[in-house]
Coordinates of C-alpha atoms in Angstrom, one line a residue:
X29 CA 38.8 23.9 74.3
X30 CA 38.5 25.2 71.1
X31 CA 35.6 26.5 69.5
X32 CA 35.0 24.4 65.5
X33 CA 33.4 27.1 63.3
X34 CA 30.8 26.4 61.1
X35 CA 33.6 26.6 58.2
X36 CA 35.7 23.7 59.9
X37 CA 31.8 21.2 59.3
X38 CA 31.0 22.8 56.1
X39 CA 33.8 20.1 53.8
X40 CA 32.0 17.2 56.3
X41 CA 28.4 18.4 55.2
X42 CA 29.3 18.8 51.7
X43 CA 30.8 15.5 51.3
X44 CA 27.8 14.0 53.7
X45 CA 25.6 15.4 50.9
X46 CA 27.5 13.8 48.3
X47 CA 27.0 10.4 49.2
X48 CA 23.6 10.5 50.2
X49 CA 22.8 11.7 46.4
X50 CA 24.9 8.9 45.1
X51 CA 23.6 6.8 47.4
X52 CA 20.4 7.4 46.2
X53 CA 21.2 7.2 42.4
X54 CA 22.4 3.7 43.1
X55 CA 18.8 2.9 45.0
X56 CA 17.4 4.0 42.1
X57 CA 19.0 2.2 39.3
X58 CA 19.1 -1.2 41.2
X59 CA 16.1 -2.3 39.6
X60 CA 17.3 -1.3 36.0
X61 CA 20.5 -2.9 37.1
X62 CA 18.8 -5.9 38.4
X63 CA 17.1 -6.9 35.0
X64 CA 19.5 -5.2 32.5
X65 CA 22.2 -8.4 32.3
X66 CA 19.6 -10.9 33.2
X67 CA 16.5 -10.1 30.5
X68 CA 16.9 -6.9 28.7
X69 CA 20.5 -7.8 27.1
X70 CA 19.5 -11.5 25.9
X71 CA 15.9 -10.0 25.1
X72 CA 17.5 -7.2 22.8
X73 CA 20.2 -9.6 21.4
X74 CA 17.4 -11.8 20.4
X75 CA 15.6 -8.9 18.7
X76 CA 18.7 -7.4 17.2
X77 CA 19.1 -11.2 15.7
X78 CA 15.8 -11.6 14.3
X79 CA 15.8 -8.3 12.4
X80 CA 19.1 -9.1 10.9
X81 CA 17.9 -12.1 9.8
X82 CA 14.4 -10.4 8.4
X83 CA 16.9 -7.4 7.1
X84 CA 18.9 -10.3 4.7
X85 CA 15.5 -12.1 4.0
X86 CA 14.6 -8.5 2.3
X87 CA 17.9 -7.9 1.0
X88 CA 17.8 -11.2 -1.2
X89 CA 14.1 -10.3 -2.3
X90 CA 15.1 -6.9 -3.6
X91 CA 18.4 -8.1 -5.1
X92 CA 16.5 -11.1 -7.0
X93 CA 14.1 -8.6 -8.0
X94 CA 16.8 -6.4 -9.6
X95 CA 18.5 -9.1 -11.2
X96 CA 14.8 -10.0 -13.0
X97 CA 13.9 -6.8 -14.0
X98 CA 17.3 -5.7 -15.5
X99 CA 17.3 -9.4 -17.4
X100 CA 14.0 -8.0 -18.7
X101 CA 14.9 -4.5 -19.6
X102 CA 18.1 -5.6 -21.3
X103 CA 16.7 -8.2 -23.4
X104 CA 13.3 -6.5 -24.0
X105 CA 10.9 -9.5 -22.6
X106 CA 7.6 -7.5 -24.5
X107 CA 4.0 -9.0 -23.5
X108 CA 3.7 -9.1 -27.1
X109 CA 6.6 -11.4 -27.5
X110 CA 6.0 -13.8 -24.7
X111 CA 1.9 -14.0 -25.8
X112 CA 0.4 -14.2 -28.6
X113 CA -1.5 -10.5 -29.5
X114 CA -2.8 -9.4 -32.6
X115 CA -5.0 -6.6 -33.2
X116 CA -9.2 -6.4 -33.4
X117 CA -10.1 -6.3 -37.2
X118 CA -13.5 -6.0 -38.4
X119 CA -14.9 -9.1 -40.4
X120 CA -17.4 -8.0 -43.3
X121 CA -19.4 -11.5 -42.9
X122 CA -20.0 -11.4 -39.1
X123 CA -19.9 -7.9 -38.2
X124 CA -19.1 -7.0 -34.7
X125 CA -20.2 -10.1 -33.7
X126 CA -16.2 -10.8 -33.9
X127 CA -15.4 -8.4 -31.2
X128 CA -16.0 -10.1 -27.9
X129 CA -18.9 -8.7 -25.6
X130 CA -17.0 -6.4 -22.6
X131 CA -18.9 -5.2 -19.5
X132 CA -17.1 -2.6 -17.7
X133 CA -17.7 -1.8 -14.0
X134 CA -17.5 1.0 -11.6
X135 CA -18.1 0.7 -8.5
X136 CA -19.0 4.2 -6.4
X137 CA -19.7 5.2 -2.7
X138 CA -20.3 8.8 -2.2
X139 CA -18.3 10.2 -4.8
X140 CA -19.1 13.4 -5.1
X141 CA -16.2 15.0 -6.8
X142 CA -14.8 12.5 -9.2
X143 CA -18.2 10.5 -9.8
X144 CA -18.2 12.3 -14.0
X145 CA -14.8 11.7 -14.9
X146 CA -15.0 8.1 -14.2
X147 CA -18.4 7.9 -16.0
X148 CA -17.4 10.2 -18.9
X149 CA -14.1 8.1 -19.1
X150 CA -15.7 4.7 -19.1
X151 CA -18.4 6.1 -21.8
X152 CA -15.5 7.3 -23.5
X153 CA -13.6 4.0 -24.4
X154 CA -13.4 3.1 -28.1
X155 CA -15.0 -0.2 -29.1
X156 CA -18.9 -0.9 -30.8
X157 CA -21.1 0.7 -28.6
X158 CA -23.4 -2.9 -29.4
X159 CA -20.6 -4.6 -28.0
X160 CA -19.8 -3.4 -24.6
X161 CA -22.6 -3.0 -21.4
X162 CA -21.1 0.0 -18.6
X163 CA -22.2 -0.8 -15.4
X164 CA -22.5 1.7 -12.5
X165 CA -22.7 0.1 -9.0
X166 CA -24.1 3.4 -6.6
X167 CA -23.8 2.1 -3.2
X168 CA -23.8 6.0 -1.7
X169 CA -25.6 6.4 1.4
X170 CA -26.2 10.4 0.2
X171 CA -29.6 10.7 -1.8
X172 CA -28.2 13.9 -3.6
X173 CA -25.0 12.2 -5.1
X174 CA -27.6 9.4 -5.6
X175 CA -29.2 11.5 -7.9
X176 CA -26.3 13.2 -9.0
X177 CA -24.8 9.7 -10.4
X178 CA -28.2 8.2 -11.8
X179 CA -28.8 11.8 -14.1
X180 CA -25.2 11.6 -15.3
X181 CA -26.4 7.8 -16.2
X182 CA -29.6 9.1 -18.1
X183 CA -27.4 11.4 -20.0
X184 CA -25.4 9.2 -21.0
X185 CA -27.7 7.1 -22.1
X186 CA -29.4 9.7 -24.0
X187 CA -26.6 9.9 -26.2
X188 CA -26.6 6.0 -27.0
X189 CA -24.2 4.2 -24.7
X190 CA -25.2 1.1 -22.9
X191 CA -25.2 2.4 -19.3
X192 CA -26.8 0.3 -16.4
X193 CA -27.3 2.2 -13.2
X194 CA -27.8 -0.3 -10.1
X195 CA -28.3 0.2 -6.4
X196 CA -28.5 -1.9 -3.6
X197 CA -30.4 -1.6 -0.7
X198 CA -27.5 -2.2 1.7
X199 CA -23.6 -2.2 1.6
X200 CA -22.9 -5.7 2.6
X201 CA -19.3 -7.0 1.4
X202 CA -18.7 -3.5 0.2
X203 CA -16.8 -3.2 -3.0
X204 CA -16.7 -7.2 -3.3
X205 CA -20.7 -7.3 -2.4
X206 CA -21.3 -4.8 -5.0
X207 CA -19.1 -6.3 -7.8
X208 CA -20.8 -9.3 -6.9
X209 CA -24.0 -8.2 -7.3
X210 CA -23.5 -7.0 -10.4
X211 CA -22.3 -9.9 -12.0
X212 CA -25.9 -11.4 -11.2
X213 CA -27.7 -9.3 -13.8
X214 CA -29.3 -10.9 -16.6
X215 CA -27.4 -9.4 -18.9
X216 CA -24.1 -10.2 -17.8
X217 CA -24.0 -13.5 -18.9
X218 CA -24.0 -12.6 -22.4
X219 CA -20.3 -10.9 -21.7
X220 CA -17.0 -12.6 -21.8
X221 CA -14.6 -10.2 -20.4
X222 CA -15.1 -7.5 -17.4
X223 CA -13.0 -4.5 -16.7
X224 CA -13.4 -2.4 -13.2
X225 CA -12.3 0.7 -12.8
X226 CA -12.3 2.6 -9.4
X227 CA -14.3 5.8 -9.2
X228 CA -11.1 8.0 -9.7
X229 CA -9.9 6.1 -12.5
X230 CA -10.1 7.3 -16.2
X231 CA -8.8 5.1 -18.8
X232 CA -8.0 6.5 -21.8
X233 CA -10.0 5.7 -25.2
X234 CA -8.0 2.9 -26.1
X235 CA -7.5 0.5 -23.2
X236 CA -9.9 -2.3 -24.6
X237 CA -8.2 -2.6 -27.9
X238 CA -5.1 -3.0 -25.8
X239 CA -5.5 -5.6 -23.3
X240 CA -8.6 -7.6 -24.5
X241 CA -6.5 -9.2 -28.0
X242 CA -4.0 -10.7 -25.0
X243 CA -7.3 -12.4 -23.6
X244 CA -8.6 -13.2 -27.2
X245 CA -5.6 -15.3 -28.4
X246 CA -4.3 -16.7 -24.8
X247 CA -7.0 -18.9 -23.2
X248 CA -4.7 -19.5 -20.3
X249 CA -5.1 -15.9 -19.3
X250 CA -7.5 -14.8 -16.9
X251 CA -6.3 -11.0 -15.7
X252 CA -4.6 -8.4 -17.9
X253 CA -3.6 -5.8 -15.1
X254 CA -2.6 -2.1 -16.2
X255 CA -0.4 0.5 -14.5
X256 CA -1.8 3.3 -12.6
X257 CA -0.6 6.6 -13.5
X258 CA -0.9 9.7 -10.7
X259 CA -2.6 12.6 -11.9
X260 CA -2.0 14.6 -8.6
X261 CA 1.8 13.2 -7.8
X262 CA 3.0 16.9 -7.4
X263 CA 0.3 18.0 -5.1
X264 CA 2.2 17.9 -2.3
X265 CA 4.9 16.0 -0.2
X266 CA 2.7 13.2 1.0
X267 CA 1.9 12.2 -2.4
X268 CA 5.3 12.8 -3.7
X269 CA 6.2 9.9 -1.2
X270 CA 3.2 7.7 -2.1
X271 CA 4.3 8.1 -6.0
X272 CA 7.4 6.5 -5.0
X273 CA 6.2 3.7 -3.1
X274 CA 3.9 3.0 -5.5
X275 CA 6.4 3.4 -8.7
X276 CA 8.6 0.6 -7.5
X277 CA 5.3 -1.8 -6.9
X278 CA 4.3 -1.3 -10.8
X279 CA 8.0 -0.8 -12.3
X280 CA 9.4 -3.5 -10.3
X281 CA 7.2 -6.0 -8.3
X282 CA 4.3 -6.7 -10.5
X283 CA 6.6 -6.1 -13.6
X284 CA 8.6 -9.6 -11.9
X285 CA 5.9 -11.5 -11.3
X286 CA 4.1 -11.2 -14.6
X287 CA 7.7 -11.8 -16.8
X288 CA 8.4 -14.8 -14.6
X289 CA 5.0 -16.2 -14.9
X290 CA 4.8 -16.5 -11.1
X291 CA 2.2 -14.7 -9.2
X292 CA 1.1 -10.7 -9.1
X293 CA -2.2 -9.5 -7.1
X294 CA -5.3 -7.9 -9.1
X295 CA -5.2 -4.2 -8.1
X296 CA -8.4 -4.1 -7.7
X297 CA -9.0 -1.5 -10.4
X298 CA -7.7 -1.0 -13.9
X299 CA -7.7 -4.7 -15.1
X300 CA -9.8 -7.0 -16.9
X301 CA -10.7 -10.5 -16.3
X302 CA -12.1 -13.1 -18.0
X303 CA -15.5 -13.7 -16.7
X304 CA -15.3 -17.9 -17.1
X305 CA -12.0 -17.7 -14.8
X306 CA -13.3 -15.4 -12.1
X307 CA -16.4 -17.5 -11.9
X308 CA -14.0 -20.6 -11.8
X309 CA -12.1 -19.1 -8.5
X310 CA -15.5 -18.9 -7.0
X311 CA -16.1 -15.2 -7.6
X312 CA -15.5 -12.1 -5.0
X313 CA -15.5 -12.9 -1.4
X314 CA -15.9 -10.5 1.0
X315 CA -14.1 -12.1 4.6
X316 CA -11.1 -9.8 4.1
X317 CA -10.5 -6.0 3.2
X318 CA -8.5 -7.3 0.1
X319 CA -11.1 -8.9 -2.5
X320 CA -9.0 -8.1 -5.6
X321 CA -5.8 -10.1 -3.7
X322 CA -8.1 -12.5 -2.6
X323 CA -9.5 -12.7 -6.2
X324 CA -6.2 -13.1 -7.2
X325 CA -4.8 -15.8 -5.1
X326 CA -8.2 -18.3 -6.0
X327 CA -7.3 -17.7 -9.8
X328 CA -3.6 -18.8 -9.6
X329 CA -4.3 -21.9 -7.5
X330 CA -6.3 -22.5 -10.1
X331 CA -3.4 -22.4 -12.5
X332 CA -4.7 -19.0 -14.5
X333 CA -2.0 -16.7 -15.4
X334 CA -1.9 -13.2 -15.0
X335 CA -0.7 -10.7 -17.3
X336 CA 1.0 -6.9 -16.9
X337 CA 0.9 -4.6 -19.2
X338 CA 3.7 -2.0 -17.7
X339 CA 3.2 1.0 -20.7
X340 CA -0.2 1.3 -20.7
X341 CA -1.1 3.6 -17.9
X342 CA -4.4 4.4 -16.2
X343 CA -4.8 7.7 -14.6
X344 CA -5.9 8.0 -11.1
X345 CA -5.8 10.1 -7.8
X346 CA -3.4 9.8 -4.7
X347 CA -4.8 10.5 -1.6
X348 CA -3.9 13.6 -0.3
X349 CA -5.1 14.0 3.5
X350 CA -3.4 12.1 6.1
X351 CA -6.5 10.9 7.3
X352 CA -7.6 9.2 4.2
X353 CA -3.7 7.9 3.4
X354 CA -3.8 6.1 6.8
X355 CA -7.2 4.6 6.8
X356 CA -5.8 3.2 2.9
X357 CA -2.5 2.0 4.5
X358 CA -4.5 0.2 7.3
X359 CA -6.6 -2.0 4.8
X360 CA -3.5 -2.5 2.5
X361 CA -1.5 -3.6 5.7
X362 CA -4.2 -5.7 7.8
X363 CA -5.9 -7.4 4.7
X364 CA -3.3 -9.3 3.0
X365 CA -1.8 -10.5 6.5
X366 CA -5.4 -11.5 7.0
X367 CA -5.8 -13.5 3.9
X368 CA -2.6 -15.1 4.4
X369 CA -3.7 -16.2 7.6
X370 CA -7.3 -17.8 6.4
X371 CA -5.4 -19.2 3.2
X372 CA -2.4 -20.7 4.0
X373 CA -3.5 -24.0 4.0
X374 CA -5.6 -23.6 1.0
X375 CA -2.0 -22.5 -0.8
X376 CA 0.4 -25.6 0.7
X377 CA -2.6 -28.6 -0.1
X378 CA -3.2 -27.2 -3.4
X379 CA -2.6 -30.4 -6.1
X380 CA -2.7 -27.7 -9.3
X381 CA -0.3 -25.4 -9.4
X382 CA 3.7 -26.1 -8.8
X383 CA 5.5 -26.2 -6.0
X384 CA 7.6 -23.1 -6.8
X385 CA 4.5 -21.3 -7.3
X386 CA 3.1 -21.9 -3.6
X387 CA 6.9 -21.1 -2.4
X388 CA 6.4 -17.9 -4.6
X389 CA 2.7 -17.2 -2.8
X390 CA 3.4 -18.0 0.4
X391 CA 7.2 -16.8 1.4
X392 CA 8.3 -14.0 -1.4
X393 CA 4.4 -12.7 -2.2
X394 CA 3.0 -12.5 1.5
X395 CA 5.4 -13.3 4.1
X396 CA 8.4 -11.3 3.2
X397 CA 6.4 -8.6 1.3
X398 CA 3.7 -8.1 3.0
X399 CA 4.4 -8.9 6.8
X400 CA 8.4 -8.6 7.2
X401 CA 8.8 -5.4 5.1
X402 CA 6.7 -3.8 7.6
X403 CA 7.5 -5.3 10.8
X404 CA 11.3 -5.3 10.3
X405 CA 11.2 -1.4 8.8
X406 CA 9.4 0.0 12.2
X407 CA 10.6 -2.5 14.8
X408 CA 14.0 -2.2 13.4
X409 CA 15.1 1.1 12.8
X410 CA 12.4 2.7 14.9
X411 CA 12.9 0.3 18.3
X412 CA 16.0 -2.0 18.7
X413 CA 18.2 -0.1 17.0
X414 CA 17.9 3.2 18.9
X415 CA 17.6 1.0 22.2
X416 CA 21.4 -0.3 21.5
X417 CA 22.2 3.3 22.2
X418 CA 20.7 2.8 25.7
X419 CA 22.1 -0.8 26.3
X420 CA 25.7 -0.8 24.8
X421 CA 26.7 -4.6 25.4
X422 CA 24.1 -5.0 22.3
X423 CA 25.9 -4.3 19.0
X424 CA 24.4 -4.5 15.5
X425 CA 27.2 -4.7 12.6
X426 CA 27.5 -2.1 10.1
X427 CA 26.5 -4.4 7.6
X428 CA 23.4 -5.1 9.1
X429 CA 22.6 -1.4 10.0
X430 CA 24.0 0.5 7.3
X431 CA 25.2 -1.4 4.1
X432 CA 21.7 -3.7 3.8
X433 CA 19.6 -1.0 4.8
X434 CA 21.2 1.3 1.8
X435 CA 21.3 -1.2 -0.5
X436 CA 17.3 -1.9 -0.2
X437 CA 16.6 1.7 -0.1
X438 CA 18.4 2.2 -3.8
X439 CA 16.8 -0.9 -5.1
X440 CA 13.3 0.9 -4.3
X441 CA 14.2 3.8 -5.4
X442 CA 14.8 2.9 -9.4
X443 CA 10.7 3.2 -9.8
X444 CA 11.3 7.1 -9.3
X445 CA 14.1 8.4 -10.7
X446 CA 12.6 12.1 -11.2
X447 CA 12.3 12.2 -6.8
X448 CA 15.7 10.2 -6.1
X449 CA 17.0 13.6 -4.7
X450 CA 13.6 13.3 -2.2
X451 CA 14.8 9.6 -0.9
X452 CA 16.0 11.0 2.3
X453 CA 13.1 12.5 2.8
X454 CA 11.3 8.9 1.5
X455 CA 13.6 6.7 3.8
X456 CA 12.3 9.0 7.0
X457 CA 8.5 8.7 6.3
X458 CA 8.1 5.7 5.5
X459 CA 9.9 4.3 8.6
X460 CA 7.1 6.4 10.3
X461 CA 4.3 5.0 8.3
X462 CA 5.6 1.4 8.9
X463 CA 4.3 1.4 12.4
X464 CA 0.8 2.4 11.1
X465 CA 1.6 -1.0 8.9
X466 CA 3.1 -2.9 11.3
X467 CA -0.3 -2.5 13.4
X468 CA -2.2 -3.2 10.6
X469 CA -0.2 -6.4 9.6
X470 CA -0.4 -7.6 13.3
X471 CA -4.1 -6.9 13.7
X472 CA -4.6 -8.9 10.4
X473 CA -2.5 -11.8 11.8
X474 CA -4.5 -12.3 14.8
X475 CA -8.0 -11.0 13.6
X476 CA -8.0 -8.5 16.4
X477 CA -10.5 -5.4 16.6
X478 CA -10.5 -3.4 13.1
X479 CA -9.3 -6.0 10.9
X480 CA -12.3 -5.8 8.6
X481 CA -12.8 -2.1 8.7
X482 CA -13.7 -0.6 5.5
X483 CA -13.6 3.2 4.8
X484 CA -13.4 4.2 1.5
X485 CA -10.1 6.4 0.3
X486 CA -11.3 10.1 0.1
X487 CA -11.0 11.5 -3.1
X488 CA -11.0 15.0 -4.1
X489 CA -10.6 15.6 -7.9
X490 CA -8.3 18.5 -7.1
X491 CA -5.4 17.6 -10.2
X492 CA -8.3 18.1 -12.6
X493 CA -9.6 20.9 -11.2
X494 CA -6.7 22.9 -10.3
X495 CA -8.3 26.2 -9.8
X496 CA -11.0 25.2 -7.8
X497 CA -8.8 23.5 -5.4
X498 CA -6.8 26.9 -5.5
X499 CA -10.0 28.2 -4.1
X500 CA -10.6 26.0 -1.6
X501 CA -10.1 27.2 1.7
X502 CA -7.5 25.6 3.9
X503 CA -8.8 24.4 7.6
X504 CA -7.9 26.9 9.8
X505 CA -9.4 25.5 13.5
X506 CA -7.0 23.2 15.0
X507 CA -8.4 19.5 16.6
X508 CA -6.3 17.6 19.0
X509 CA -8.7 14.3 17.8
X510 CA -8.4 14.6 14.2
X511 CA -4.5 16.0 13.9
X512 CA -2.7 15.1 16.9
X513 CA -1.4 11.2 17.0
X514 CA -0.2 10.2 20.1
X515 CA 1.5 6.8 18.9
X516 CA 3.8 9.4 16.3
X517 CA 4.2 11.5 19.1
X518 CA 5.4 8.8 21.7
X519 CA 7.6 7.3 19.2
X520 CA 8.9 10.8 18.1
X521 CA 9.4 11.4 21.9
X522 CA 11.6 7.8 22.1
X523 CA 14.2 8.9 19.1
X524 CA 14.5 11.8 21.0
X525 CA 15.7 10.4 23.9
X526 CA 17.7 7.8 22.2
X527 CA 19.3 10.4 20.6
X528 CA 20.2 12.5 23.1
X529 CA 21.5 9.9 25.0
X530 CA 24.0 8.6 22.5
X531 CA 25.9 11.9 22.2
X532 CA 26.5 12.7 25.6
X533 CA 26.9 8.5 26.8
X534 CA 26.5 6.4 23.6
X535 CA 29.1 5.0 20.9
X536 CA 27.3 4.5 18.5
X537 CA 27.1 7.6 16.3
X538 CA 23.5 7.0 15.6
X539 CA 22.4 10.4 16.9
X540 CA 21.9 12.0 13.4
X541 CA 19.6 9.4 11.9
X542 CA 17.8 9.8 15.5
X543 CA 17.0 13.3 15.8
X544 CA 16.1 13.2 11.9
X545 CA 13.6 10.2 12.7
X546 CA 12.0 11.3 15.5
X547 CA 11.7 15.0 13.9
X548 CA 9.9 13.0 11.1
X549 CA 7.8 11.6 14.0
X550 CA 6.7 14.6 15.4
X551 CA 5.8 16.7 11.9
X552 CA 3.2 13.6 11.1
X553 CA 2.4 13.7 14.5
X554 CA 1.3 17.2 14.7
X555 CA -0.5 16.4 11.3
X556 CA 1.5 18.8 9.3
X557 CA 1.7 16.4 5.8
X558 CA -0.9 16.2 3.3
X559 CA -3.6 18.6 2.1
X560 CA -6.1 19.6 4.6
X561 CA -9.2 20.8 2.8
X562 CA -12.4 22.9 4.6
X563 CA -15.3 20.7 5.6
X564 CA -17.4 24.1 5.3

C-alpha cells in the first residue's frame, strides 16, 4: 500500500478551506439577502420617487422665480413706479409737525462688542431730532455691559437725542417679549412708524427719508423691508458661503414677492412698520423662534402689503464661528416649520386675503421653501442617492440627479456673481448644512425637544475693527465637545463608504461627488470652518 504524502491532501485542504469561507460569506449575507428584494428595493424606490418629485417641485419654484425677477430687471419694475413716493419737504406753517413721529428700536442681549455702533448708528440717522424717540431694549444678563449700554445712553443723550434706555426684569419671549414691551411705553403712542434694527446693524444716515415717504403716501403698506449688506463677507470661507445663501434670498426671493405683491417675511431687523398695522395683526407673539415671520404672516392675512426696497442696503455682521452659524441655522430651520404647523389653518380659513395668496403662503412660501429645500437637499444627495450605489436595481435618471440639481444650483447662484467661481465649494457645504436644517425643520414639525430654543447669534465686531481682531489670539486647546460633531462625522463616514464601494462594485460613476461630499463632511466635522476666537 502506498504511502499519500502530505502533498497528495494539501489541493483537498485547500479547496476544503475554500468552501467553508464561501460558505460562510453566504451565512452571512442571508439576512441582507433576505430583506434586500423584499423591503429595502421598494423602500429606496419609494424614496428615490419622492425626492424626484420634491427635486421638480424646487425646480419649478426656482425657474418661476427667474422668469419674475428677469421680467423685473428687464422692464425696470422701480418701488417708485409701482407706489406712490415723494420726498419729505419742510412746511413753513406747520413746522416739523409734517414729518411723521418715528420710534426706532434696538433690541440687545449681551452685546459687548457691537453694542456702540448700533447706538451711534441709530443716533446717527437724519431726521428732526423732535421727531423721532430711539429706544434701547437691554435685556443682558451681564451687569458690566449693563452699564456699559445705559452710559453710552446718557451720552447720547447729553448731546440732545431722544434716547430711552429700558430693562426688564426677565427675558420672557425674548426679542418678541422685549419688542413687545417696548411698544407699551407711554410715549409710544404718540409714534406712527417703528424701525428695529438688530444690535449689529448700522443704517446709514439716510434710511428714514427713504422708506418712511413709501408709508406716508401708501396707506395700504404696513412693512418697508431693506436689504442687509455684509460688512465681514470676506472674513473667511464660512461667511463667503453664508453671503451667498443669503444674496439670492434679498436679490431673488424677497425681490419676487414684493414686485408680485404676494407675500415676503419681515427680517426681523432693518424694516419699518406701521405701528396701526402691527397692532392690527395682534402685535409680537412669542410661541415660535420666528416673531418677525410670524409678524409677518398676521399682517398679510390681514391684507397689508409689504414693500422691498432692494438698493438700499443695511450693513450688518455674518456670523463667523461654527458654533454661533449652527445655533442661527437651527432657529431659522425649526421656527418657520413650526409656525407653519400652528398656522395652517389660520392661513386656508382666512375670508381676507385671495386665494392665490394662501396658495402663495402655504405651498411656495413655507412648504417648498422652507421644509422641502431642506429635506430634499440632505435626504437626497446625502442618503438615497449614495445608497443606489449600494443597491443597483434602484436607478435615479440623469435628469433627476444631474440636469435638475444643476439647473437649481445656477439659479441660486445669480445673487453672487463675484463668488460663482466658489459654487463648488457652495454646492458641498450646504448639502452638509442641510442636515443641520433638515433636523431643525423636522423638530419644528413635530414640536419635539429644542424647538423653541433661543440663543442669540454671537457677534464679534471684528470687520470694523480689523486690527484688533488681527490681535486676537486664535484657540489653540483642542475640545472633542465643542469641535468634534459626530452626526458630520457619521455622515462623512457613509459617503465614504458609498464611495468606495461604487468604484470597485458600483455603476454608477458617483464616486467623485462622494468622496468630495463626505471630505466636506469630515472638514466641518472636525470643526475646521469659521473663525475660532480665544475665550481668554
Amino acid at each position: 500500500m502506498e504511502r499519500i504524502s502530505s502533498a497528495t491532501l494539501l489541493p483537498t485542504e485547500t479547496a476544503f478551506e475554500g468552501t467553508i469561507d464561501d460558505m460562510s460569506f453566504q451565512v452571512s449575507s442571508l439576512p441582507w439577502d433576505t430583506i434586500r428584494a423584499p423591503l429595502v428595493v421598494p423602500l429606496l424606490r419609494l424614496s428615490v420617487f419622492l425626492c424626484l418629485i420634491m427635486s421638480l417641485m424646487l425646480f419649478v419654484e426656482r425657474v418661476y422665480m427667474g422668469i419674475v425677477i428677469s421680467f423685473v430687471k428687464l422692464f425696470g419694475r422701480k418701488p417708485e413706479k409701482r407706489y406712490k413716493w415723494e420726498p419729505m419737504k419742510d412746511d413753513i406753517e406747520l413746522g416739523n409737525s409734517v414729518y411723521p413721529m418715528v420710534l426706532i428700536q434696538i433690541p440687545m442681549y449681551n452685546e459687548k462688542e457691537v453694542y456702540q455702533l448700533s447706538i451711534g448708528a441709530a443716533c446717527g440717522l437724519s431726521w428732526p431730532s423732535d421727531r423721532i424717540i430711539i429706544q434701547v431694549l437691554d435685556d443682558s444678563t451681564d451687569p458690566i455691559i449693563k452699564d456699559l449700554v445705559e452710559m453710552e445712553c446718557q451720552r447720547w443723550a447729553s448731546k440732545g437725542i431722544n434716547i430711552k434706555y429700558e430693562i426688564r426684569d426677565n427675558r420672557n419671549g425674548y426679542k418678541a417679549g422685549a419688542l413687545k414691551e417696548g411698544l407699551k411705553r407711554s410715549y409710544v403712542k404718540q409714534c406712527d412708524f417703528v424701525a428695529i434694527f438688530d444690535a449689529d446693524f448700522q443704517p446709514e444716515p439716510d434710511f428714514l427719508w427713504r422708506t418712511v415717504p413709501f408709508l406716508l403716501h401708501n396707506p395700504n403698506i404696513a412693512l418697508v423691508q431693506a436689504r442687509w449688506k455684509f460688512v465681514n463677507a470676506n472674513e473667511c470661507f464660512l461667511t463667503r458661503m453664508q453671503e451667498m445663501s443669503l444674496d439670492y434670498h434679498f436679490t431673488v426671493e424677497q425681490e419676487v414677492g414684493s414686485s408680485t405683491y404676494a407675500f415676503f417675511g419681515f427680517n426681523g431687523t432693518a424694516g419699518v412698520w406701521r405701528i396701526a398695522a402691527l397692532n392690527e395683526a395682534g402685535g409680537w407673539k412669542d410661541r415660535t423662534t420666528v416673531e418677525d415671520m410670524d409678524l409677518a404672516v398676521r399682517a398679510s392675512l390681514k391684507g397689508w402689503k409689504f414693500l422691498y426696497l432692494g438698493d438700499l442696503k443695511v450693513k450688518n455682521e455674518l456670523p463667523s464661528s461654527l458654533k454661533a452659524y449652527r445655533y442661527q441655522q437651527h432657529r431659522w430651520s425649526c421656527g418657520p416649520a413650526n409656525l407653519l404647523r400652528k398656522m395652517i389653518m389660520e392661513i386656508i380659513t382666512n375670508k381676507k386675503v385671495s386665494a392665490w395668496k394662501k396658495v402663495h403662503v402655504i405651498y411656495s412660501f413655507f412648504f417648498v421653501r422652507k421644509v422641502v429645500a431642506h429635506i430634499n437637499t440632505f435626504v437626497f444627495y446625502c442618503l438615497v442617492l449614495p445608497a443606489t450605489v449600494l443597491v443597483p436595481e434602484v436607478e435615479v435618471p440623469k435628469w433627476g440627479s444631474v440636469y435638475i440639481p444643476s439647473i437649481i444650483t445656477l439659479l441660486n447662484a445669480v445673487g453672487t456673481p463675484r463668488s460663482l467661481h466658489l459654487l463648488v465649494y457652495w454646492i458641498l457645504f450646504e448639502n452638509v448644512m442641510a442636515m443641520h436644517r433638515t433636523k431643525g425643520t423636522i423638530i419644528g414639525l413635530l414640536e419635539a425637544s429644542r424647538v423653541n430654543e433661543w440663543i442669540v447669534t454671537e457677534k464679534l465686531g471684528d470687520a470694523s475693527k480689523p486690527k484688533l481682531a488681527a490681535k486676537t489670539p486664535k484657540k489653540t486647546r483642542f475640545w472633542i465637545g465643542e469641535r468634534v460633531l459626530m452626526w458630520e462625522l457619521g455622515v462623512g463616514a457613509y459617503l465614504f463608504i458609498c464611495g468606495i464601494y461604487d468604484i470597485f462594485f458600483g455603476k454608477n460613476q458617483y464616486f467623485i461627488f462622494l468622496f468630495l461630499q463626505a471630505i466636506a463632511f469630515c472638514i466641518v466635522g472636525f470643526g475646521f470652518v469659521g473663525t475660532h476666537v480665544s475665550s481668554f
